[in-house]
CSV table of C-alpha atoms in Angstrom, one decimal:
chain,number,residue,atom,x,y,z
A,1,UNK,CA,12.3,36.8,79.6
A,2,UNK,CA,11.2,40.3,79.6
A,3,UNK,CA,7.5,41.1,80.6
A,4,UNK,CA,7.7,43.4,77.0
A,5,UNK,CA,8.9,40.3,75.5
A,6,UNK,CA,5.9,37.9,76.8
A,7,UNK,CA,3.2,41.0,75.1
A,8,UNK,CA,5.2,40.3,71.4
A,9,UNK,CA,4.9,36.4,71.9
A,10,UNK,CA,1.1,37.0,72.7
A,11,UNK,CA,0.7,39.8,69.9
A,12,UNK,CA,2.1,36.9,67.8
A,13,UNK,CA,0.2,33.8,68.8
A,14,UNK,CA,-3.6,36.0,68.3
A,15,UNK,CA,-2.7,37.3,65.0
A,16,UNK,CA,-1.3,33.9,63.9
A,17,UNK,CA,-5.0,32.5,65.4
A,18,UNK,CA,-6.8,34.9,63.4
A,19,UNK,CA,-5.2,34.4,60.3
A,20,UNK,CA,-5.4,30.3,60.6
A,21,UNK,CA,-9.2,30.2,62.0
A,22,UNK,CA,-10.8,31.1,58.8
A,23,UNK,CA,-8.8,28.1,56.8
A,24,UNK,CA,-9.3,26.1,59.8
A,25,UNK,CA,-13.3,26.8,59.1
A,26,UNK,CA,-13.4,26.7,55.0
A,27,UNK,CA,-11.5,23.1,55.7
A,28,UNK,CA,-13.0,20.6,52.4
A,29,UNK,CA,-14.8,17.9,53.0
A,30,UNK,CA,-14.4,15.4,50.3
A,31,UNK,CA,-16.9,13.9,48.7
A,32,UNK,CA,-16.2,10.1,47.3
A,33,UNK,CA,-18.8,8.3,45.0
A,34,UNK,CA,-18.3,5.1,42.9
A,35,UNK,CA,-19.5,4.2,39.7
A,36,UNK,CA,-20.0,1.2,37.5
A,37,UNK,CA,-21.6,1.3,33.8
A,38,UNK,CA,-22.1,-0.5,30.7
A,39,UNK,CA,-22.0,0.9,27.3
A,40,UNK,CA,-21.6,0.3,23.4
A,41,UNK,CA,-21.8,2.9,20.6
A,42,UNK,CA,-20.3,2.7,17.0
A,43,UNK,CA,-16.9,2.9,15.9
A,44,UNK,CA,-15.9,4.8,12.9
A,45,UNK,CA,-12.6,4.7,10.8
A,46,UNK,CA,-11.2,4.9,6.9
A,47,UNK,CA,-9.7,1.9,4.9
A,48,UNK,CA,-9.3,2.1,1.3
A,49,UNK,CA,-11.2,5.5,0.4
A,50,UNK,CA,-14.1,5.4,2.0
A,51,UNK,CA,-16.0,4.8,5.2
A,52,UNK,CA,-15.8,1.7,7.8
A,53,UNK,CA,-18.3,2.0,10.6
A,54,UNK,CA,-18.2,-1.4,13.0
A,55,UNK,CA,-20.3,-1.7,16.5
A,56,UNK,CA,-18.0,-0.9,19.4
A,57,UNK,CA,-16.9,-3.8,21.8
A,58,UNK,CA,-19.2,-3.9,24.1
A,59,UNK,CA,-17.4,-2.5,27.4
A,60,UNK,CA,-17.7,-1.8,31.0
A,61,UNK,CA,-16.6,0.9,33.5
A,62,UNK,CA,-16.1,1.2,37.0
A,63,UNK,CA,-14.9,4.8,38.2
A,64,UNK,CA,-14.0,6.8,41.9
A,65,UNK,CA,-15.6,10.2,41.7
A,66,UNK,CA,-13.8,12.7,44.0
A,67,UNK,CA,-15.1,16.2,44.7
A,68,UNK,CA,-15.6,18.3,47.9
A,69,UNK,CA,-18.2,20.3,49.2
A,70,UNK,CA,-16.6,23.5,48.4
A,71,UNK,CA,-16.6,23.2,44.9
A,72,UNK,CA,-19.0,20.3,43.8
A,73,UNK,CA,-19.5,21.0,40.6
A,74,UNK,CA,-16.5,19.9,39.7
A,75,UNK,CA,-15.7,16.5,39.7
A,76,UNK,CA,-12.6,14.5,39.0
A,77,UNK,CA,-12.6,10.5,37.9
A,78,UNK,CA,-10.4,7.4,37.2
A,79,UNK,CA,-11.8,4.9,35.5
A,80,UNK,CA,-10.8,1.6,34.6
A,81,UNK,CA,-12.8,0.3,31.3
A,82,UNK,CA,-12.6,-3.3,30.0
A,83,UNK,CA,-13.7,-3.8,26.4
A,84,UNK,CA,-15.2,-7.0,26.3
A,85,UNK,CA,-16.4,-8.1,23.3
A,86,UNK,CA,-14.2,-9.6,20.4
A,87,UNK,CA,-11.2,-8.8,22.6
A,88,UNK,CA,-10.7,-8.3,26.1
A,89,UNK,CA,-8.6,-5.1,27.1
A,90,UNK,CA,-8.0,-3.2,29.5
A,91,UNK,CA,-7.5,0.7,30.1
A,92,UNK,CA,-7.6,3.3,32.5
A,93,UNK,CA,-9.5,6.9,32.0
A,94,UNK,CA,-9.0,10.2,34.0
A,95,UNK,CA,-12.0,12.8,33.7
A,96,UNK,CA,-12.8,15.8,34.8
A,97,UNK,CA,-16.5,16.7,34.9
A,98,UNK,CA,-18.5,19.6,35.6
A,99,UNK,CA,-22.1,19.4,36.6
A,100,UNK,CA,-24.8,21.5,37.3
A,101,UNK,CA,-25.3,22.2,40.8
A,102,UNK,CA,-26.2,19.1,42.7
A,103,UNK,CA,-29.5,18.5,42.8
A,104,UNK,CA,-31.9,15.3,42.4
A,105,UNK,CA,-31.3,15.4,38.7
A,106,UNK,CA,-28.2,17.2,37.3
A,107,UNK,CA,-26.5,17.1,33.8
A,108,UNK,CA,-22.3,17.3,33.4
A,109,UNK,CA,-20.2,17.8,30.8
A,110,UNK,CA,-17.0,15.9,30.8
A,111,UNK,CA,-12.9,15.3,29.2
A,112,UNK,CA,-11.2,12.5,29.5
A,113,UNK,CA,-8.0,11.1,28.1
A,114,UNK,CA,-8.8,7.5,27.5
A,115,UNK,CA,-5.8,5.2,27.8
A,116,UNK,CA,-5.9,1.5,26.9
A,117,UNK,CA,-2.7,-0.9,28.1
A,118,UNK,CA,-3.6,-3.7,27.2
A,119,UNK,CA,-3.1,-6.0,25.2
A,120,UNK,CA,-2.3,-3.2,22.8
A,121,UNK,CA,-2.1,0.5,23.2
A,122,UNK,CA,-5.0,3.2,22.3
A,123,UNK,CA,-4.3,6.5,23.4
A,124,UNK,CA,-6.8,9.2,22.9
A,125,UNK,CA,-9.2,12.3,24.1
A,126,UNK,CA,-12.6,12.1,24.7
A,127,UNK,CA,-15.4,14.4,25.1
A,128,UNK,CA,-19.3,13.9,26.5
A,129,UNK,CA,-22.4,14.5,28.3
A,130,UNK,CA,-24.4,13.0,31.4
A,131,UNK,CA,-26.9,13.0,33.4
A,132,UNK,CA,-27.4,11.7,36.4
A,133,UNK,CA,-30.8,11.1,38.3
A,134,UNK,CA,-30.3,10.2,42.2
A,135,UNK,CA,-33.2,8.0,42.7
A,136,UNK,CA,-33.3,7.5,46.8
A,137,UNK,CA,-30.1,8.3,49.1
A,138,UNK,CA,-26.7,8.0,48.3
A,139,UNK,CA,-28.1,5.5,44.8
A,140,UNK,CA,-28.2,7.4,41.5
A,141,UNK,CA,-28.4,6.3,38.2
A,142,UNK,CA,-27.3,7.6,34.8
A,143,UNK,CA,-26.5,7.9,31.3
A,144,UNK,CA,-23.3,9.6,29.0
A,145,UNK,CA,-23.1,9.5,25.9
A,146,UNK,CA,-19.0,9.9,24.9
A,147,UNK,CA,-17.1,10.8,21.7
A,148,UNK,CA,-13.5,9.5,21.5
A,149,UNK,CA,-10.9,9.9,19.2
A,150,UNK,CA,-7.9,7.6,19.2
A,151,UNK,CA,-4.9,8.8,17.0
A,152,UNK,CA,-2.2,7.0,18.8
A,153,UNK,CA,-1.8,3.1,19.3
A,154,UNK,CA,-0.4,-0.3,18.5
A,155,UNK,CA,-4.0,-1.2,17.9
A,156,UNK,CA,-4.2,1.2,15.1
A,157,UNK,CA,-3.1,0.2,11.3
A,158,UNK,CA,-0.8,2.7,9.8
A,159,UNK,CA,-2.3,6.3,9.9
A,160,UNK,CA,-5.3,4.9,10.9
A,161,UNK,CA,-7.5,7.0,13.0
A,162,UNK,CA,-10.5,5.6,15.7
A,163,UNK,CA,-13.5,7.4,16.4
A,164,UNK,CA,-15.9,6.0,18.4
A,165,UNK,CA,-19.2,7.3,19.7
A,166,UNK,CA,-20.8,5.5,22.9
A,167,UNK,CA,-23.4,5.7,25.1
A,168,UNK,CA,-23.1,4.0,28.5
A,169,UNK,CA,-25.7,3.4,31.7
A,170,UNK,CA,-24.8,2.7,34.9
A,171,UNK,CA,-25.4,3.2,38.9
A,172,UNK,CA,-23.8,5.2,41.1
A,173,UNK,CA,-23.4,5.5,44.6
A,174,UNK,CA,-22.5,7.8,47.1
A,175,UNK,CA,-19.7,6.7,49.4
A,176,UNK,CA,-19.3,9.4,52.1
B,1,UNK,CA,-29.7,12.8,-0.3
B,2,UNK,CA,-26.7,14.5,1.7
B,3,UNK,CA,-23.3,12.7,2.4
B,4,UNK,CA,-24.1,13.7,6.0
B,5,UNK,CA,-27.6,12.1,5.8
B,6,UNK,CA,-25.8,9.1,4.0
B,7,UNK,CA,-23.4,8.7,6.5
B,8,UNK,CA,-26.3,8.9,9.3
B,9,UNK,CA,-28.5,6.5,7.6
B,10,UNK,CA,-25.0,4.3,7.2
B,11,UNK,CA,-24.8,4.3,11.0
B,12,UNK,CA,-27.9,3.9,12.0
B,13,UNK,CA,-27.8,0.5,9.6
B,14,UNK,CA,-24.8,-0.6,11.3
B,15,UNK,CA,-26.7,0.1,14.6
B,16,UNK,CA,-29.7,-1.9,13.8
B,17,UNK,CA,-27.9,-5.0,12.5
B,18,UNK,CA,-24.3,-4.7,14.3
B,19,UNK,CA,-22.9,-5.4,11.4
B,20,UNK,CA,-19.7,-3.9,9.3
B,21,UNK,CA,-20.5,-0.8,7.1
B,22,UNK,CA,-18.4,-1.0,4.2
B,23,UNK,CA,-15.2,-2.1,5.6
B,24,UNK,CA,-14.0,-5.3,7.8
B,25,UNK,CA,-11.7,-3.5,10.3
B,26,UNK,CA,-10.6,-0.7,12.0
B,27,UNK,CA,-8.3,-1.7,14.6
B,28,UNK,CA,-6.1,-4.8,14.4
B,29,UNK,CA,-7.9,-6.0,17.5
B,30,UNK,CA,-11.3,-6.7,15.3
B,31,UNK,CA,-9.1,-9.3,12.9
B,32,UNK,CA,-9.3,-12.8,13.7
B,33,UNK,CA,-5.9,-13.9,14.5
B,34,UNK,CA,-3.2,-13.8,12.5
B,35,UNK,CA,-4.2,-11.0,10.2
B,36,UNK,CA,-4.5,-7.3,10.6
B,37,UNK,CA,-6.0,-4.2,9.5
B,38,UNK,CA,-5.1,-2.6,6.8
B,39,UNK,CA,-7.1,-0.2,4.7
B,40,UNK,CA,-10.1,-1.3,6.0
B,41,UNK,CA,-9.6,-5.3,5.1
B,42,UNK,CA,-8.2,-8.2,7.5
B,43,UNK,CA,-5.2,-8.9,5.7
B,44,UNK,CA,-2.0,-11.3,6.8
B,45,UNK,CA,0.5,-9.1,8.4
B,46,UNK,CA,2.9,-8.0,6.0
B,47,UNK,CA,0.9,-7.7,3.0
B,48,UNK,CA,-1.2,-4.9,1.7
B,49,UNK,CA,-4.0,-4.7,-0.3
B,50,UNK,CA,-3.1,-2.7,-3.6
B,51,UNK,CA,-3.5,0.6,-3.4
B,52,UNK,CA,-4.8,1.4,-6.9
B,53,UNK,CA,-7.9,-0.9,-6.6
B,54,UNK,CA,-10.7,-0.4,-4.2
B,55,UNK,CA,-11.6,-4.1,-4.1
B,56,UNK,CA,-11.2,-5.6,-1.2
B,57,UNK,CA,-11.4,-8.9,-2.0
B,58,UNK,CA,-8.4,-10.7,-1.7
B,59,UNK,CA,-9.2,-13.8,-0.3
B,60,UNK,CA,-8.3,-15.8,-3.1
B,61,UNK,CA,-7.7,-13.4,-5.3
B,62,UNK,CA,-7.9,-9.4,-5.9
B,63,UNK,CA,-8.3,-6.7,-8.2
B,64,UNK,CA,-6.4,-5.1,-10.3
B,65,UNK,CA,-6.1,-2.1,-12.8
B,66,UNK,CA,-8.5,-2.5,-15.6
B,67,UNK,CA,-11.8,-3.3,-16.0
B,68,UNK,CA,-12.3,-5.3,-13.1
B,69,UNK,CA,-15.6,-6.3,-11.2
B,70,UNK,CA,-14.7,-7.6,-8.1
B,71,UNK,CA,-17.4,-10.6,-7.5
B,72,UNK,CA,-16.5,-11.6,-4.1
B,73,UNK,CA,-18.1,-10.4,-1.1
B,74,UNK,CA,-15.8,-12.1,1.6
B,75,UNK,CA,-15.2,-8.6,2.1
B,76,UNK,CA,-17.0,-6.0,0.2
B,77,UNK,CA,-18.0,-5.4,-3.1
B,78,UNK,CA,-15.3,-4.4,-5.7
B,79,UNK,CA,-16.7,-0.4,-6.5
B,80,UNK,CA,-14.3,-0.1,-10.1
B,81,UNK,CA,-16.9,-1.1,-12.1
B,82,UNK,CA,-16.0,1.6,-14.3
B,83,UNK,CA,-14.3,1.1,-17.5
B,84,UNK,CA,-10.4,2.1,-16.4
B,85,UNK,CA,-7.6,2.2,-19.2
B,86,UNK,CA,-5.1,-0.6,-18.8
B,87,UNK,CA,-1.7,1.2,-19.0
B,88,UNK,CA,1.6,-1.1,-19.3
B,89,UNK,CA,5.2,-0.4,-19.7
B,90,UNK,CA,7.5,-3.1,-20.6
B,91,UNK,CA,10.8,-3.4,-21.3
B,92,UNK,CA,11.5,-5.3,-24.4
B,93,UNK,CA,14.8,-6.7,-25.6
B,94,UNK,CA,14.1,-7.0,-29.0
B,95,UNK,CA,16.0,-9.5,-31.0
B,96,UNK,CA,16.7,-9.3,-34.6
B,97,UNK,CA,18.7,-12.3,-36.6
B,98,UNK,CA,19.4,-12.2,-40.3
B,99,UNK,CA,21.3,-14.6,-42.3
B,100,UNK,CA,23.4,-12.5,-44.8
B,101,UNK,CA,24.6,-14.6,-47.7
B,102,UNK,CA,27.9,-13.7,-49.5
B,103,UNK,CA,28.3,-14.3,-53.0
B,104,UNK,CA,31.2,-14.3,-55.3
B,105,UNK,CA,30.5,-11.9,-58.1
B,106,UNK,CA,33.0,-13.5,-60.3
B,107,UNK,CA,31.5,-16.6,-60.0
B,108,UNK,CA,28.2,-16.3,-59.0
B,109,UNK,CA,28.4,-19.1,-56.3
B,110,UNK,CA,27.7,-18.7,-52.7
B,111,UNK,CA,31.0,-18.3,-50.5
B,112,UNK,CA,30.0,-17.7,-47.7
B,113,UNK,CA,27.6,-17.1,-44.8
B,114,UNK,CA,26.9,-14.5,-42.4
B,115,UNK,CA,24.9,-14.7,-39.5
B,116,UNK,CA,24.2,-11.9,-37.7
B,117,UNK,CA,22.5,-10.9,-34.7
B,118,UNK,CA,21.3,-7.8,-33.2
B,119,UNK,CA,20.3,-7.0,-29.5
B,120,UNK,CA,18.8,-3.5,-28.9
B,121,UNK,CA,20.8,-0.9,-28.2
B,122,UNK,CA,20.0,1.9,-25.4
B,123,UNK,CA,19.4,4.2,-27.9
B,124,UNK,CA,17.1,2.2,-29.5
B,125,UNK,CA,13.4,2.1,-28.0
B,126,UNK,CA,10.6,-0.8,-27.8
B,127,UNK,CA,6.7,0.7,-28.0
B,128,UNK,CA,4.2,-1.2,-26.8
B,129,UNK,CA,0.7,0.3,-26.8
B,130,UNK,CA,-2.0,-1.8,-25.3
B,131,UNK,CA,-5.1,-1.7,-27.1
B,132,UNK,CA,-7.0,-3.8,-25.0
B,133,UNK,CA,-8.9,-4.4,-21.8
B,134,UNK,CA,-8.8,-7.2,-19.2
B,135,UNK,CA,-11.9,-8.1,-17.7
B,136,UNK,CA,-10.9,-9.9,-13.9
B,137,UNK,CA,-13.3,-11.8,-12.1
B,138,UNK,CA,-13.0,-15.1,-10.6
B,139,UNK,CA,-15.5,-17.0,-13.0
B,140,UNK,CA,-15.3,-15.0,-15.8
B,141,UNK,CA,-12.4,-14.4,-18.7
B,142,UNK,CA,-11.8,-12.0,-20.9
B,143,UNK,CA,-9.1,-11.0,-23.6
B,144,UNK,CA,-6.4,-8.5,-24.4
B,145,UNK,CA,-5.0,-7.5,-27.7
B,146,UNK,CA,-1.7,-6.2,-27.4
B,147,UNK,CA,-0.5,-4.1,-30.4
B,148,UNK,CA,3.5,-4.0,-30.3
B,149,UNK,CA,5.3,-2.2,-32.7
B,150,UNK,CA,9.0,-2.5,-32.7
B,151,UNK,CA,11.3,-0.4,-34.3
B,152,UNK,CA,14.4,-1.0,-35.3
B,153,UNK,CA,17.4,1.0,-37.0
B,154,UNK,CA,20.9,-0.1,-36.9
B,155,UNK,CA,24.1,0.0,-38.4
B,156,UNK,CA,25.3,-3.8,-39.0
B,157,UNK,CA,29.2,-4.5,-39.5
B,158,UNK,CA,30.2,-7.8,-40.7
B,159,UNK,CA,34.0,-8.8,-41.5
B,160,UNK,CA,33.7,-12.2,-43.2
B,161,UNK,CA,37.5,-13.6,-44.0
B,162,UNK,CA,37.8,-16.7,-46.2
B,163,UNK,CA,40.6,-18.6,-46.9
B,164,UNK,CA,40.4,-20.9,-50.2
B,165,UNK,CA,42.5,-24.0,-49.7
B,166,UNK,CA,41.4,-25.2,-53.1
B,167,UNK,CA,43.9,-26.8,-55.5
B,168,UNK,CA,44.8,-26.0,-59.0
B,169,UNK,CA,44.1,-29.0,-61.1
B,170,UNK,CA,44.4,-27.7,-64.5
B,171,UNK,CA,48.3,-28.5,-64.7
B,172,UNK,CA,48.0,-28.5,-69.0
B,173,UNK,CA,46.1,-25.1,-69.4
B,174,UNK,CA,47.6,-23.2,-66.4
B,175,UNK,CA,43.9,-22.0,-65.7
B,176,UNK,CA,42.5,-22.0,-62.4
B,177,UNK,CA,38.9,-23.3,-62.5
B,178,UNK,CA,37.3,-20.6,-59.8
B,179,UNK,CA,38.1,-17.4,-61.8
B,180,UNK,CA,38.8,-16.8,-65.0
B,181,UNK,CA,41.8,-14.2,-63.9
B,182,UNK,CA,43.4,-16.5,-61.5
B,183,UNK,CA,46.7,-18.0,-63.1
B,184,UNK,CA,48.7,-21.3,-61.7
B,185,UNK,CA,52.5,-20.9,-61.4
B,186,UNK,CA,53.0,-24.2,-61.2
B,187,UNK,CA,52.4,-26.8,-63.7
B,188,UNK,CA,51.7,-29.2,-60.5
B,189,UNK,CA,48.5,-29.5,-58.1
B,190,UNK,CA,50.0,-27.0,-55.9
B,191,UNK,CA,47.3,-24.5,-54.1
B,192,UNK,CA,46.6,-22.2,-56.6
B,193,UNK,CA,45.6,-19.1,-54.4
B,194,UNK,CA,44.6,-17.7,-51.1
B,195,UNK,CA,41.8,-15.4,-51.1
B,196,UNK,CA,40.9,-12.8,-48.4
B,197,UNK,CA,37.7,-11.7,-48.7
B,198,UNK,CA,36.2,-8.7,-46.2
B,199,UNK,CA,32.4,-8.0,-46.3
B,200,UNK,CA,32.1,-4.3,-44.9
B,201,UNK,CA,28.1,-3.8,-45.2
B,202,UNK,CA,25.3,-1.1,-43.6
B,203,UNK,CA,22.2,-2.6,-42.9
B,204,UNK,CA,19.3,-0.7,-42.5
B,205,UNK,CA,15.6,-2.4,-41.2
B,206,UNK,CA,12.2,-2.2,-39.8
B,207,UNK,CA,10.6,-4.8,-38.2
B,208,UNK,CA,7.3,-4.6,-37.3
B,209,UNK,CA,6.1,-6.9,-34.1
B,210,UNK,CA,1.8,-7.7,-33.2
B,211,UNK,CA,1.3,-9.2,-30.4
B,212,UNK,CA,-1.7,-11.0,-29.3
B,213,UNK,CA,-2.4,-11.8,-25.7
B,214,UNK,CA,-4.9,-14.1,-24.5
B,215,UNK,CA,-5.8,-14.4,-21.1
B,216,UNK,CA,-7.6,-15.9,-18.3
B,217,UNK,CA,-7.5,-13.4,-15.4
B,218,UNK,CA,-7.2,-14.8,-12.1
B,219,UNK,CA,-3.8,-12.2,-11.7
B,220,UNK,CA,-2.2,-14.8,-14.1
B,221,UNK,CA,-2.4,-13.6,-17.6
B,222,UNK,CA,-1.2,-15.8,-20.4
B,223,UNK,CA,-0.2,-14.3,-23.3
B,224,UNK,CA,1.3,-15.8,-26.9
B,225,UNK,CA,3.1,-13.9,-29.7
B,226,UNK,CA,4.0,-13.4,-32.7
B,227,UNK,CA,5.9,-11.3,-34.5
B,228,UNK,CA,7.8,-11.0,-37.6
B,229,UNK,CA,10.0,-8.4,-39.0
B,230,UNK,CA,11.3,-7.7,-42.6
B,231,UNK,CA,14.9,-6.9,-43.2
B,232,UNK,CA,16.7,-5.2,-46.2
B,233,UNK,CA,20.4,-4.8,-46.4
B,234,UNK,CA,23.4,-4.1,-48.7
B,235,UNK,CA,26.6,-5.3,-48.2
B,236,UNK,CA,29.6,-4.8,-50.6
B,237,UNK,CA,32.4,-6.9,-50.7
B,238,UNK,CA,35.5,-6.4,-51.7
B,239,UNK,CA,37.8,-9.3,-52.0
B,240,UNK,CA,41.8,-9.4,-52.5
B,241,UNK,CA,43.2,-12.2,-53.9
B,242,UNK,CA,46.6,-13.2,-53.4
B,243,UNK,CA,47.9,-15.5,-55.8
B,244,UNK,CA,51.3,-17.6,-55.3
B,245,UNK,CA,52.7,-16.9,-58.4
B,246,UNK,CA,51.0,-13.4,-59.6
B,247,UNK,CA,48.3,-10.4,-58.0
B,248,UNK,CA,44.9,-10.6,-58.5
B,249,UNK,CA,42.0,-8.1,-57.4
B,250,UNK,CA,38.4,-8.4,-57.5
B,251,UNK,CA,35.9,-5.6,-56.9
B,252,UNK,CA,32.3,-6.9,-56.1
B,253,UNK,CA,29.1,-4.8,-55.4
């Protein structure tokens, strides 16, 4: 190997060093958080020409909250939510939230397309706001309120629509 | 007040007592087993309430069209307590019978009978118009009058043939005893004749049908009628006699 060929090798290796170190330093750190919450609303739907308004089932929700440091105002979620109350189901409901910037006491908007299995099938979208106050450390505690709309399911009678609005409390904690 | 601020105050009632608003279902998950939701109501899967009522109450027993108060609460109130006009189409077969007697104008005696009986045709049409109201509740009864006219026009054909197997018995005067034109050829008790008589008639009638219907309404309505009809017809005969030992022909109107 020629000494002109050794300078291209090591013209090659410092460019390829200055174009990776700045990735290498922006690197994300992810940030994981759990949550767990309780909630209960009012559910709204038609029969016969005119308006049927029942309680929700009462219902619980525990969710993994991923975001990174790069960008944490945006946070994405799976949750799994049990209805518990007249009927035991179970679902599973990917969010994406975004939140003000992080702070002791921050306010998110999120989406969701909630997604019940079982027993019987509600598929839907869902829309809401948050707020989260971090009391002390990594513990934070907070409150949504959600609008969802189920058009699709087994659970439904025959172009029946659900709406349900909900408001849920819960505590959240900061895994890493 | 609003329908928005109704709506809110309806929610906000359901909130404070967790209670249904105004229906008993919205998914099939909040029936109790066995039933599911339809329209708002628990039903059993399969059936439906009726689409043209907005009572709900079909426990035992439901709404209908009319003037119905819905007084059970299983689910919710029945809301048409409004006076609603009770409209009913029926198909009617309509049956008309008339006895037409024949008569021989020679000899004024009755020779025969006719019976015939007529079945609406598909161009002929039964009206009913109901008058009345029904009044559906589980404890309390009411009563319909149905007014049913019926209407009638036809053309009636009847071919009578008669065959007279009676014997001559006048073997001195040679004179038959059923018409004064009929002659014996035979000085013995032969048969004297054989008639053929043909009735060729247009009948023309109105019949004129009230009907009275009496119910109890539990969706069971009992009903009793009567009806009566008039009937006015012509018929001309015209009969040919035969007679074994000469011709004889009678014209009757």
């Amino acid at each position: 190997m020629s000494v002109k060929t050794h300078r291209r090798l090591a013209s090659l290796a410092i460019v390829g060093a200055v174009l990776l170190l700045p990735l290498l330093a922006v690197a994300q750190r992810p940030i994981w958080e759990g949550a767990v919450s309780a909630g209960s609303g009012l559910s709204f739907g038609s029969g016969n020409g005119r308006a049927v308004v029942l309680p929700s089932p009462f219902y619980i929700d525990a969710d993994i909250i991923y975001s990174n440091d790069e960008s944490p105002t945006i946070e994405y979620v799976v949750g799994l939510q049990a209805e518990l109350q007249g009927r035991v189901s179970a679902g599973v409901v990917p969010q994406i939230r975004l939140t003000s910037p992080p702070r002791k006491l921050l306010v998110y908007g999120l989406l969701g397309a909630p997604i019940i299995i079982a027993p019987f099938t509600l598929f839907g979208v869902e829309g809401g706001v948050g707020v989260l106050w971090r009391v002390v450390g990594r513990i934070g505690v907070f409150a949504e309120v959600v609008l969802d709309l189920f058009p699709w399911g087994s659970d439904l009678p025959q172009h029946g629509i659900l709406t349900q609005l909900d408001a849920n409390v819960g505590v959240r904690v900061k895994f890493k | 007040m609003s329908a928005r601020s109704t709506i809110f105050l309806c929610a906000l009632c359901c909130a404070a007592f967790l209670s249904a608003c105004g229906g008993d279902c919205i998914r099939h998950s909040d029936c109790p087993d066995g039933l599911v939701c339809s329209r708002g109501a628990c039903v059993k899967k399969g059936t439906t309430p009726p689409s043209t009522d907005t009572c709900t109450a079909t426990v035992s027993g439901e709404c209908d069209t009319g003037t119905e108060t819905c007084s059970e609460t299983a689910w919710a109130p029945c809301s048409d307590t409004t006076t609603e006009t009770l409209t009913e189409t029926q198909t009617e077969t309509c049956t008309q019978s008339a006895t037409v007697e024949c008569t021989d104008s020679a000899t004024g005696t009755q020779t025969d009978t006719a019976t015939n009986t007529d079945t609406l045709g598909d161009s002929e049409v039964c009206t009913e118009s109901v008058m009345g109201t029904c009044v559906d509740t589980d404890t309390s009864s009411g009563t319909a009058t149905t007014t049913d006219t019926l209407t009638n026009t036809d053309t009636n054909t009847t071919t009578t043939t008669t065959t007279d197997t009676s014997s001559c018995s006048e073997t001195y005067t040679h004179w038959c005893h059923e018409t004064a034109t009929d002659t014996c050829s035979s000085t013995h008790a032969t048969p004297c004749d054989t008639e053929t008589t043909s009735d060729t008639g247009t009948e023309t009638g109105t019949a004129t049908e009230t009907q009275t219907q009496t119910g109890t309404d539990s969706d069971t309505d009992t009903s009793t009628s009567t009806s009566s009809f008039s009937d006015t017809g012509s018929a001309t005969d015209t009969d040919t006699t035969t007679d074994m030992g000469g011709t004889d022909s009678d014209t009757n109107t």
